Coordinates of N, CA and C in Angstrom, one line a residue:
M87 N -18.8 45.3 -59.6 CA -19.1 44.8 -58.3 C -18.9 43.3 -58.2
K88 N -19.1 42.6 -59.3 CA -18.8 41.2 -59.3 C -17.4 40.9 -59.1
L89 N -16.5 41.8 -59.6 CA -15.1 41.6 -59.5 C -14.6 41.7 -58.0
S90 N -15.2 42.6 -57.3 CA -14.8 42.7 -55.9 C -15.3 41.5 -55.0
N91 N -16.5 41.0 -55.3 CA -17.0 39.8 -54.6 C -16.1 38.6 -55.0
F92 N -15.7 38.5 -56.2 CA -14.9 37.4 -56.6 C -13.5 37.4 -55.9
S93 N -12.9 38.6 -55.8 CA -11.6 38.7 -55.1 C -11.7 38.4 -53.6
T94 N -12.8 38.8 -53.0 CA -13.0 38.6 -51.5 C -13.2 37.1 -51.3
H95 N -14.0 36.5 -52.2 CA -14.3 35.1 -52.0 C -13.0 34.3 -52.3
R96 N -12.2 34.7 -53.2 CA -10.9 34.1 -53.5 C -10.0 34.2 -52.3
L97 N -10.0 35.3 -51.6 CA -9.1 35.4 -50.4 C -9.5 34.5 -49.3
L98 N -10.8 34.2 -49.1 CA -11.2 33.4 -48.0 C -11.1 31.9 -48.4
D99 N -10.9 31.6 -49.6 CA -10.8 30.2 -50.1 C -9.4 29.7 -50.5
R100 N -8.4 30.3 -49.8 CA -7.0 30.0 -50.2 C -6.5 28.6 -49.7
G101 N -7.1 28.0 -48.8 CA -6.6 26.7 -48.2 C -6.1 27.0 -46.8
F102 N -5.3 26.0 -46.4 CA -4.8 26.1 -45.0 C -3.7 27.2 -44.9
G103 N -3.8 27.9 -43.8 CA -2.7 28.8 -43.5 C -1.7 28.2 -42.6
L104 N -0.6 28.9 -42.3 CA 0.4 28.4 -41.5 C 0.0 28.0 -40.1
L105 N -0.9 28.8 -39.5 CA -1.4 28.5 -38.2 C -2.2 27.2 -38.1
E106 N -3.1 27.0 -39.1 CA -3.8 25.7 -39.2 C -2.9 24.5 -39.3
V107 N -1.9 24.6 -40.1 CA -0.9 23.5 -40.3 C -0.2 23.2 -38.9
V108 N 0.2 24.2 -38.2 CA 0.9 24.0 -36.9 C 0.0 23.4 -35.9
V109 N -1.3 23.9 -35.8 CA -2.2 23.3 -34.9 C -2.5 21.8 -35.2
A110 N -2.7 21.5 -36.5 CA -3.0 20.1 -36.9 C -1.8 19.2 -36.6
S111 N -0.6 19.8 -36.9 CA 0.6 19.0 -36.6 C 0.8 18.7 -35.1
G112 N 0.5 19.7 -34.3 CA 0.5 19.5 -32.9 C -0.4 18.5 -32.4
I113 N -1.7 18.5 -32.8 CA -2.7 17.5 -32.4 C -2.2 16.1 -32.9
L114 N -1.7 16.0 -34.1 CA -1.2 14.7 -34.6 C -0.1 14.2 -33.8
M115 N 0.8 15.1 -33.4 CA 2.0 14.6 -32.6 C 1.5 14.2 -31.2
I116 N 0.5 14.8 -30.6 CA 0.0 14.4 -29.3 C -0.7 13.0 -29.4
V117 N -1.4 12.8 -30.5 CA -2.1 11.5 -30.6 C -1.1 10.4 -30.8
I118 N -0.1 10.6 -31.7 CA 0.9 9.6 -31.9 C 1.8 9.4 -30.7
G119 N 2.1 10.4 -30.0 CA 2.9 10.3 -28.7 C 2.1 9.5 -27.7
S120 N 0.9 9.8 -27.6 CA 0.0 9.1 -26.6 C -0.1 7.6 -27.0
S121 N -0.2 7.3 -28.2 CA -0.3 5.9 -28.7 C 1.0 5.1 -28.4
V122 N 2.1 5.8 -28.7 CA 3.4 5.1 -28.4 C 3.6 4.9 -26.9
T123 N 3.2 5.9 -26.1 CA 3.4 5.7 -24.6 C 2.4 4.6 -24.1
L124 N 1.2 4.6 -24.6 CA 0.3 3.5 -24.2 C 0.8 2.1 -24.6
S125 N 1.4 2.0 -25.8 CA 1.9 0.8 -26.3 C 3.1 0.3 -25.4
R126 N 4.0 1.2 -25.1 CA 5.1 0.9 -24.3 C 4.7 0.4 -22.9
M127 N 3.7 1.1 -22.3 CA 3.2 0.7 -21.0 C 2.5 -0.7 -21.1
A128 N 1.8 -1.0 -22.1 CA 1.2 -2.3 -22.3 C 2.2 -3.4 -22.4
I129 N 3.3 -3.1 -23.1 CA 4.4 -4.1 -23.3 C 5.1 -4.3 -21.9
K130 N 5.4 -3.2 -21.2 CA 6.0 -3.3 -19.9 C 5.2 -4.1 -18.9
N131 N 3.9 -3.8 -18.9 CA 3.0 -4.6 -18.0 C 2.9 -6.0 -18.4
S132 N 2.9 -6.4 -19.6 CA 2.8 -7.8 -20.0 C 4.1 -8.5 -19.6
V133 N 5.3 -7.8 -19.7 CA 6.5 -8.4 -19.3 C 6.5 -8.7 -17.8
I134 N 6.1 -7.7 -17.0 CA 6.0 -7.9 -15.6 C 5.0 -9.0 -15.2
S135 N 3.9 -9.1 -15.9 CA 2.9 -10.1 -15.6 C 3.5 -11.5 -15.9
L136 N 4.2 -11.6 -17.0 CA 4.8 -12.9 -17.4 C 5.8 -13.3 -16.3
E137 N 6.7 -12.4 -15.9 CA 7.7 -12.7 -14.9 C 7.1 -13.0 -13.5
R138 N 6.0 -12.3 -13.2 CA 5.3 -12.6 -12.0 C 4.7 -14.1 -12.0
V139 N 4.2 -14.5 -13.1 CA 3.7 -15.9 -13.2 C 4.8 -16.9 -13.1
Q140 N 6.0 -16.6 -13.7 CA 7.1 -17.4 -13.6 C 7.6 -17.5 -12.2
A141 N 7.7 -16.4 -11.5 CA 8.2 -16.3 -10.1 C 7.2 -17.1 -9.2
Y142 N 5.9 -16.9 -9.4 CA 4.9 -17.7 -8.6 C 5.1 -19.2 -8.8
N143 N 5.3 -19.6 -10.1 CA 5.5 -21.0 -10.3 C 6.8 -21.5 -9.7
L144 N 7.9 -20.7 -9.7 CA 9.1 -21.1 -9.0 C 8.9 -21.2 -7.5
A145 N 8.1 -20.4 -7.0 CA 7.8 -20.4 -5.5 C 7.0 -21.7 -5.2
Q146 N 6.0 -22.0 -6.1 CA 5.2 -23.2 -5.9 C 6.1 -24.5 -6.0
E147 N 7.0 -24.4 -6.9 CA 8.0 -25.6 -7.1 C 8.8 -25.7 -5.8
G148 N 9.3 -24.6 -5.2 CA 10.0 -24.7 -4.0 C 9.2 -25.3 -2.9
M149 N 7.9 -24.9 -2.8 CA 7.1 -25.5 -1.7 C 6.8 -27.0 -2.0
E150 N 6.6 -27.3 -3.2 CA 6.4 -28.8 -3.5 C 7.7 -29.6 -3.2
K151 N 8.9 -29.0 -3.4 CA 10.1 -29.7 -3.0 C 10.1 -30.0 -1.5
M152 N 9.7 -29.0 -0.7 CA 9.6 -29.2 0.8 C 8.6 -30.3 1.1
R153 N 7.5 -30.3 0.5 CA 6.5 -31.4 0.7 C 7.0 -32.8 0.3
Q154 N 7.7 -32.8 -0.8 CA 8.3 -34.0 -1.3 C 9.3 -34.6 -0.3
I155 N 10.1 -33.7 0.2 CA 11.1 -34.2 1.2 C 10.4 -34.7 2.4
R156 N 9.4 -34.1 2.9 CA 8.6 -34.6 4.1 C 8.0 -35.9 3.8
D157 N 7.4 -36.1 2.6 CA 6.7 -37.3 2.2 C 7.7 -38.4 2.0
S158 N 8.9 -38.1 1.4 CA 10.0 -39.1 1.2 C 10.5 -39.6 2.6
N159 N 10.6 -38.7 3.5 CA 11.1 -39.1 4.9 C 10.1 -40.1 5.5
W160 N 8.8 -40.0 5.2 CA 7.9 -40.9 5.8 C 8.0 -42.3 5.2
I161 N 8.4 -42.5 4.0 CA 8.3 -43.8 3.3 C 9.7 -44.4 3.1
D162 N 10.7 -44.0 3.8 CA 12.0 -44.6 3.6 C 12.3 -45.9 4.4
N163 N 11.3 -46.3 5.1 CA 11.4 -47.6 5.9 C 12.5 -47.6 6.9
N164 N 12.8 -46.4 7.4 CA 13.8 -46.3 8.5 C 13.1 -45.7 9.7
S165 N 13.0 -46.4 10.8 CA 12.2 -45.9 11.9 C 12.8 -44.7 12.6
S166 N 14.1 -44.5 12.4 CA 14.8 -43.4 13.0 C 14.7 -42.1 12.2
T167 N 14.2 -42.1 11.0 CA 14.0 -40.9 10.2 C 12.8 -40.2 10.7
Q168 N 13.0 -38.9 10.9 CA 11.9 -38.0 11.3 C 11.3 -37.4 10.1
W169 N 10.1 -36.9 10.2 CA 9.4 -36.3 9.0 C 10.1 -35.0 8.6
N170 N 10.7 -34.3 9.5 CA 11.4 -33.0 9.1 C 12.9 -33.1 8.9
D171 N 13.4 -34.4 8.8 CA 14.8 -34.5 8.5 C 15.0 -34.0 7.0
Q172 N 16.1 -33.3 6.8 CA 16.5 -32.8 5.5 C 15.7 -31.6 5.1
L173 N 14.8 -31.1 5.9 CA 14.1 -29.9 5.6 C 15.0 -28.7 6.1
V174 N 15.7 -28.1 5.2 CA 16.6 -27.0 5.5 C 16.3 -25.8 4.6
S175 N 16.6 -24.7 5.2 CA 16.5 -23.4 4.5 C 17.5 -23.4 3.3
K176 N 17.1 -22.7 2.2 CA 17.9 -22.8 1.0 C 17.8 -21.5 0.3
D177 N 18.9 -21.1 -0.4 CA 19.0 -19.9 -1.1 C 19.6 -20.2 -2.5
E178 N 18.9 -20.0 -3.6 CA 19.4 -20.3 -4.9 C 19.0 -19.3 -5.9
T179 N 19.8 -19.3 -7.0 CA 19.6 -18.4 -8.1 C 19.1 -19.3 -9.3
I180 N 18.0 -19.0 -9.9 CA 17.5 -19.8 -11.0 C 17.4 -18.8 -12.2
V181 N 18.0 -19.3 -13.3 CA 18.0 -18.5 -14.6 C 16.9 -19.1 -15.5
L182 N 16.0 -18.3 -15.8 CA 14.8 -18.7 -16.6 C 14.6 -17.6 -17.7
D183 N 14.7 -18.0 -19.0 CA 14.6 -17.0 -20.1 C 15.5 -15.8 -19.9
N184 N 16.8 -16.1 -19.6 CA 17.8 -15.1 -19.4 C 17.5 -14.1 -18.3
K185 N 16.7 -14.5 -17.4 CA 16.3 -13.6 -16.2 C 16.7 -14.4 -15.0
N186 N 17.4 -13.7 -14.0 CA 17.8 -14.3 -12.8 C 16.7 -14.1 -11.7
F187 N 16.3 -15.2 -11.2 CA 15.3 -15.2 -10.1 C 16.0 -15.8 -8.9
Q188 N 15.9 -15.1 -7.8 CA 16.5 -15.5 -6.5 C 15.4 -16.1 -5.7
R189 N 15.5 -17.4 -5.4 CA 14.6 -18.1 -4.5 C 15.2 -18.4 -3.2
V190 N 14.5 -18.0 -2.1 CA 14.9 -18.2 -0.7 C 13.8 -19.0 0.0
I191 N 14.2 -20.2 0.4 CA 13.3 -21.0 1.2 C 13.7 -20.9 2.6
T192 N 12.8 -20.5 3.5 CA 13.0 -20.4 4.9 C 12.1 -21.3 5.7
I193 N 12.8 -22.1 6.6 CA 12.0 -23.0 7.4 C 12.2 -22.5 8.9
S194 N 11.1 -22.4 9.6 CA 11.1 -21.9 10.9 C 10.1 -22.6 11.8
D195 N 10.4 -22.6 13.1 CA 9.5 -23.2 14.1 C 8.3 -22.3 14.2
V196 N 7.2 -22.9 14.6 CA 6.0 -22.1 14.8 C 5.7 -21.9 16.3
S197 N 5.5 -20.7 16.7 CA 5.2 -20.4 18.1 C 3.7 -20.7 18.4
D198 N 3.4 -20.9 19.7 CA 2.1 -21.1 20.1 C 1.1 -20.0 19.7
S199 N 1.6 -18.8 19.8 CA 0.7 -17.6 19.5 C 0.5 -17.4 18.0
E200 N 1.4 -17.9 17.2 CA 1.2 -17.7 15.8 C 0.0 -18.4 15.2
L201 N -0.3 -19.5 15.6 CA -1.5 -20.3 15.1 C -2.5 -20.5 16.2
S202 N -2.5 -19.8 17.2 CA -3.4 -20.1 18.4 C -4.8 -20.2 18.0
S203 N -5.4 -19.2 17.3 CA -6.8 -19.2 17.1 C -7.2 -20.4 16.2
Y204 N -6.4 -20.7 15.2 CA -6.7 -21.9 14.4 C -6.6 -23.2 15.2
L205 N -5.5 -23.3 15.9 CA -5.3 -24.5 16.7 C -6.3 -24.8 17.7
E206 N -6.8 -23.7 18.4 CA -7.8 -23.8 19.4 C -9.1 -24.3 18.8
S207 N -9.4 -23.9 17.6 CA -10.6 -24.3 16.9 C -10.5 -25.8 16.5
Q208 N -9.3 -26.3 16.4 CA -9.1 -27.7 16.1 C -8.9 -28.6 17.3
G209 N -9.0 -28.0 18.5 CA -8.8 -28.7 19.7 C -7.4 -29.0 20.1
I210 N -6.4 -28.3 19.5 CA -5.0 -28.5 19.8 C -4.6 -27.4 20.8
T211 N -4.0 -27.8 21.9 CA -3.7 -26.8 22.9 C -2.3 -26.3 22.9
Q212 N -1.4 -27.1 22.2 CA 0.0 -26.7 22.3 C 0.7 -27.1 20.9
V213 N 1.5 -26.2 20.4 CA 2.3 -26.4 19.2 C 3.6 -27.1 19.6
S214 N 3.9 -28.2 19.0 CA 5.1 -28.9 19.3 C 6.0 -28.8 18.1
D215 N 6.9 -29.7 18.0 CA 7.8 -29.8 16.9 C 7.2 -30.4 15.6
S216 N 5.9 -30.6 15.7 CA 5.2 -31.2 14.6 C 4.7 -30.2 13.5
I217 N 5.0 -29.0 13.7 CA 4.6 -28.0 12.7 C 5.8 -27.1 12.4
K218 N 6.0 -26.9 11.1 CA 7.1 -26.0 10.6 C 6.4 -25.0 9.6
K219 N 6.9 -23.8 9.7 CA 6.5 -22.7 8.8 C 7.5 -22.7 7.6
I220 N 6.9 -22.8 6.4 CA 7.8 -22.8 5.2 C 7.4 -21.5 4.5
S221 N 8.4 -20.7 4.2 CA 8.2 -19.5 3.5 C 9.1 -19.6 2.2
V222 N 8.5 -19.4 1.1 CA 9.3 -19.4 -0.2 C 9.1 -18.0 -0.8
R223 N 10.2 -17.3 -1.0 CA 10.2 -15.9 -1.6 C 11.1 -16.0 -2.8
V224 N 10.5 -15.5 -4.0 CA 11.2 -15.4 -5.2 C 11.3 -13.9 -5.6
S225 N 12.5 -13.4 -5.8 CA 12.6 -12.0 -6.2 C 13.4 -11.9 -7.5
W226 N 13.2 -10.8 -8.2 CA 13.9 -10.5 -9.4 C 13.9 -9.0 -9.7
Q227 N 14.7 -8.6 -10.6 CA 14.7 -7.2 -11.0 C 14.2 -7.0 -12.4
E228 N 13.4 -5.9 -12.7 CA 13.0 -5.6 -14.0 C 12.7 -4.1 -14.0
Y229 N 13.1 -3.4 -15.1 CA 12.9 -2.0 -15.2 C 13.5 -1.2 -14.0
D230 N 14.6 -1.6 -13.5 CA 15.3 -1.0 -12.4 C 14.4 -1.0 -11.1
L231 N 13.5 -1.9 -11.0 CA 12.7 -2.1 -9.8 C 12.8 -3.5 -9.2
D232 N 12.7 -3.7 -7.9 CA 12.8 -5.0 -7.3 C 11.3 -5.5 -7.2
W233 N 11.2 -6.8 -7.6 CA 9.9 -7.4 -7.6 C 10.0 -8.7 -6.8
N234 N 8.9 -9.1 -6.1 CA 9.0 -10.4 -5.4 C 7.6 -11.0 -5.2
V235 N 7.6 -12.3 -5.0 CA 6.5 -13.1 -4.8 C 6.8 -14.0 -3.6
E236 N 5.9 -14.1 -2.6 CA 6.1 -14.9 -1.5 C 4.9 -15.8 -1.1
I237 N 5.1 -17.1 -0.9 CA 4.1 -17.9 -0.4 C 4.5 -18.6 0.9
I238 N 3.5 -18.8 1.8 CA 3.8 -19.3 3.1 C 2.9 -20.5 3.3
S239 N 3.4 -21.6 3.8 CA 2.6 -22.8 4.2 C 3.1 -23.4 5.5
Y240 N 2.3 -24.2 6.1 CA 2.7 -24.8 7.3 C 2.7 -26.3 7.1
L241 N 3.8 -27.0 7.3 CA 3.9 -28.4 7.2 C 3.9 -29.1 8.5
S242 N 3.2 -30.2 8.6 CA 3.2 -30.9 9.9 C 3.3 -32.4 9.7
D243 N 3.6 -33.1 10.8 CA 3.7 -34.5 10.8 C 2.2 -35.1 11.0
W244 N 1.5 -35.1 10.0 CA 0.1 -35.5 10.1 C -0.1 -37.0 9.9
R245 N 1.0 -37.7 9.6 CA 1.0 -39.2 9.4 C 0.4 -39.9 10.6
P246 N -0.6 -40.8 10.4 CA -1.1 -41.5 11.5 C -0.1 -42.5 12.1
R247 N -0.1 -42.7 13.4 CA 0.8 -43.6 14.0 C 0.0 -44.9 14.4
F248 N 0.4 -46.0 13.7 CA -0.3 -47.2 14.0 C 0.6 -48.2 14.8

């Protein structure tokens, strides 16, 4: 009787069978595959975030160039120079870290209706040539997708006339 108990116990204690190895391998492959996918997504998102910051800084630089042109026009000691002379729309390609960024600066007139609620609150009844809308859009491609950042500001001739 002891011999039959020993052989039954021995059959149950043989180790992993083929089915257990296949199931364990499948679970391991799913865990490793998920980790690799998660890592790739994290790297992709960090690249996009870095490029978005670079594009935003390029857009800010473009806006600062427009402000600098306006301010330089004020201080050139020439009475015939207007504040908005040399403010022109511009389209340029900027290469930064081997990545092409397309910066488009658009300058347009402002209509009365575009800023009406703000202007009315400031006591201004009519928009003249003293306000320009500056739009700076930076676009680039990454991972076969088009990305862009746009900032808009309004520049005016706020210099006091003495």
